[in-house]
Amino acid sequence: MKIGELAQRTGLASSRIRFYERIGLLRMVERETNGYRSYPADAVLVLQLITAGQRAGFSLDELRALLPGDLAHWQHGTLMEALQRKVQDIEALQAQLAQSKSQLVDLIAQIEAKPDDMACDANARRVLSQVRLDGPGDASASSPATKARTGTGRRGGALVRAGRRR
């Protein structure tokens, strides 16, 4: 099939298909005597695998290493290892995102705890002076020490936030 038909069947732009060919992801192209590209029916499946792999978080380099020259020669062990590694990468990213979310929620609570008689700019300085801008894994605005300093922790069994007992 010609590139236009392949583009129509996959929903990809012709330029994207040529790009995948140029970087070695789509290897099953032949040139006709007139110079036109000719693709086998399996090219549709390969392009769908590339698209699905990218959506799952695989880089183009990872996909290049995983995709066999033809679909009849998959390396089962290599494929399974790569898929399991990607799941671990996603789990690590989820943990990092959960930590970032927690830090932002704590920061919001600290900002909302602005005393009524304090201007917003002074409150921003107060909150930001207590936020550590070190790397991941270091103490942060959500540390117990920071919560104790800012009054966003528990006091007397009641959660104290925004200067009021709840």
Coordinates of C-alpha atoms in Angstrom, one line a residue:
M1 CA 0.0 0.0 0.0
K2 CA 1.1 3.6 -0.6
I3 CA 1.8 6.0 2.2
G4 CA -1.5 7.9 1.8
E5 CA -3.5 4.7 2.4
L6 CA -1.3 3.8 5.4
A7 CA -1.8 7.3 6.8
Q8 CA -5.6 7.0 6.3
R9 CA -5.7 3.5 7.9
T10 CA -3.7 4.5 11.0
G11 CA -4.8 8.1 11.4
L12 CA -1.2 9.3 11.3
A13 CA 0.2 12.0 9.1
S14 CA 2.4 10.9 6.2
S15 CA 5.2 13.0 7.6
R16 CA 5.0 11.1 10.9
I17 CA 5.1 7.8 9.1
R18 CA 8.2 9.0 7.1
F19 CA 9.8 10.1 10.4
Y20 CA 9.3 6.6 12.0
E21 CA 10.8 5.1 8.9
R22 CA 13.8 7.5 9.0
I23 CA 14.6 6.8 12.6
G24 CA 14.3 3.0 12.1
L25 CA 11.0 2.2 13.8
L26 CA 9.2 1.3 10.6
R27 CA 11.6 -1.0 8.7
M28 CA 9.3 -2.8 6.4
V29 CA 9.1 -0.2 3.6
E30 CA 10.1 -1.0 0.0
R31 CA 10.7 1.5 -2.8
E32 CA 9.0 0.9 -6.2
T33 CA 10.9 1.7 -9.4
N34 CA 9.2 5.1 -9.5
G35 CA 10.5 5.9 -6.0
Y36 CA 7.2 5.6 -4.2
R37 CA 7.1 3.9 -0.8
S38 CA 5.3 0.6 -0.6
Y39 CA 4.2 -0.8 2.8
P40 CA 2.9 -4.3 3.7
A41 CA -0.3 -4.8 5.6
D42 CA 1.7 -5.4 8.8
A43 CA 2.9 -1.8 8.7
V44 CA -0.6 -0.8 10.1
L45 CA 0.0 -3.0 13.1
V46 CA 3.5 -1.8 13.7
L47 CA 2.4 1.9 13.6
Q48 CA -0.5 1.0 16.0
L49 CA 2.1 -0.6 18.3
I50 CA 4.3 2.5 18.1
T51 CA 1.4 4.8 18.9
A52 CA 0.2 2.6 21.8
G53 CA 3.8 2.3 23.2
Q54 CA 4.2 6.1 23.2
R55 CA 0.9 6.5 25.0
A56 CA 2.1 4.0 27.6
G57 CA 5.2 6.1 28.2
F58 CA 7.8 4.3 26.0
S59 CA 10.3 6.5 24.3
L60 CA 11.1 6.1 20.6
D61 CA 14.5 4.7 21.5
E62 CA 12.9 2.1 23.8
L63 CA 10.4 1.2 21.1
R64 CA 13.2 0.8 18.5
A65 CA 14.9 -1.7 20.8
L66 CA 11.7 -3.6 21.4
L67 CA 10.1 -3.9 18.0
P68 CA 11.4 -6.8 16.0
G69 CA 12.3 -6.4 12.3
D70 CA 9.2 -8.4 11.5
L71 CA 6.3 -9.3 13.7
A72 CA 7.0 -13.0 13.6
H73 CA 10.2 -12.7 15.7
W74 CA 9.3 -11.2 19.1
Q75 CA 11.7 -11.7 22.0
H76 CA 9.3 -12.7 24.7
G77 CA 11.7 -12.2 27.6
T78 CA 12.9 -8.8 26.5
L79 CA 9.4 -7.6 25.9
M80 CA 8.2 -8.8 29.3
E81 CA 11.2 -7.2 31.1
A82 CA 10.6 -3.9 29.3
L83 CA 6.9 -3.9 30.2
Q84 CA 7.6 -4.7 33.8
R85 CA 10.3 -1.9 34.0
K86 CA 7.8 0.6 32.5
V87 CA 5.2 -0.4 35.2
Q88 CA 7.9 0.2 37.8
D89 CA 8.7 3.6 36.3
I90 CA 5.1 4.6 36.3
E91 CA 4.7 3.5 40.0
A92 CA 7.7 5.6 40.9
L93 CA 6.3 8.6 39.0
Q94 CA 2.9 8.1 40.8
A95 CA 4.7 8.2 44.2
Q96 CA 6.6 11.3 43.2
L97 CA 3.3 13.0 42.0
A98 CA 1.6 12.0 45.3
Q99 CA 4.4 13.6 47.2
S100 CA 4.2 16.7 45.1
K101 CA 0.5 16.9 45.6
S102 CA 0.8 16.5 49.3
Q103 CA 3.4 19.3 49.5
L104 CA 1.1 21.6 47.4
V105 CA -1.9 20.8 49.6
D106 CA 0.2 21.6 52.7
L107 CA 1.3 24.9 51.0
I108 CA -2.3 25.8 50.3
A109 CA -3.2 25.2 53.9
Q110 CA -0.3 27.4 55.1
I111 CA -1.4 30.2 52.7
E112 CA -5.0 29.9 53.9
A113 CA -3.8 30.1 57.5
K114 CA -3.1 33.8 56.9
P115 CA -3.9 35.8 60.0
D116 CA -6.7 38.3 59.3
D117 CA -4.5 41.3 60.1
M118 CA -1.7 40.3 57.7
A119 CA -1.4 41.5 54.2
C120 CA -1.1 39.0 51.4
D121 CA 2.4 40.0 50.5
A122 CA 3.5 39.6 54.1
N123 CA 1.8 36.2 54.3
A124 CA 3.5 35.1 51.1
R125 CA 6.9 36.1 52.6
R126 CA 6.0 34.2 55.8
V127 CA 5.0 31.1 54.0
L128 CA 7.8 31.1 51.5
S129 CA 10.4 31.7 54.1
Q130 CA 9.4 28.4 55.6
V131 CA 9.5 26.4 52.4
R132 CA 12.7 24.6 51.7
L133 CA 13.7 24.6 48.0
D134 CA 16.1 21.7 48.3
G135 CA 15.9 18.7 46.0
P136 CA 13.4 15.9 46.2
G137 CA 13.6 13.8 49.3
D138 CA 14.8 16.7 51.5
A139 CA 12.7 18.4 54.2
S140 CA 9.9 20.4 52.7
A141 CA 7.0 22.6 53.6
S142 CA 5.0 19.5 54.6
S143 CA 7.5 18.3 57.2
P144 CA 6.3 17.8 60.8
A145 CA 8.7 20.6 61.9
T146 CA 7.3 23.0 59.4
K147 CA 3.7 22.1 60.4
A148 CA 4.7 22.7 64.0
R149 CA 6.2 26.1 63.1
T150 CA 3.2 27.2 61.0
G151 CA 0.4 25.8 63.1
T152 CA -1.0 23.5 60.5
G153 CA -0.6 20.4 62.6
R154 CA -2.8 19.0 65.4
R155 CA -3.2 20.9 68.6
G156 CA -5.2 19.6 71.6
G157 CA -6.8 17.0 69.4
A158 CA -8.3 19.5 67.0
L159 CA -6.9 20.4 63.6
V160 CA -5.8 24.0 63.6
R161 CA -5.9 25.7 60.2
A162 CA -6.4 29.2 59.1
G163 CA -6.0 30.4 62.7
R164 CA -9.3 28.8 63.7
R165 CA -10.2 25.5 65.4
R166 CA -12.3 23.1 63.4

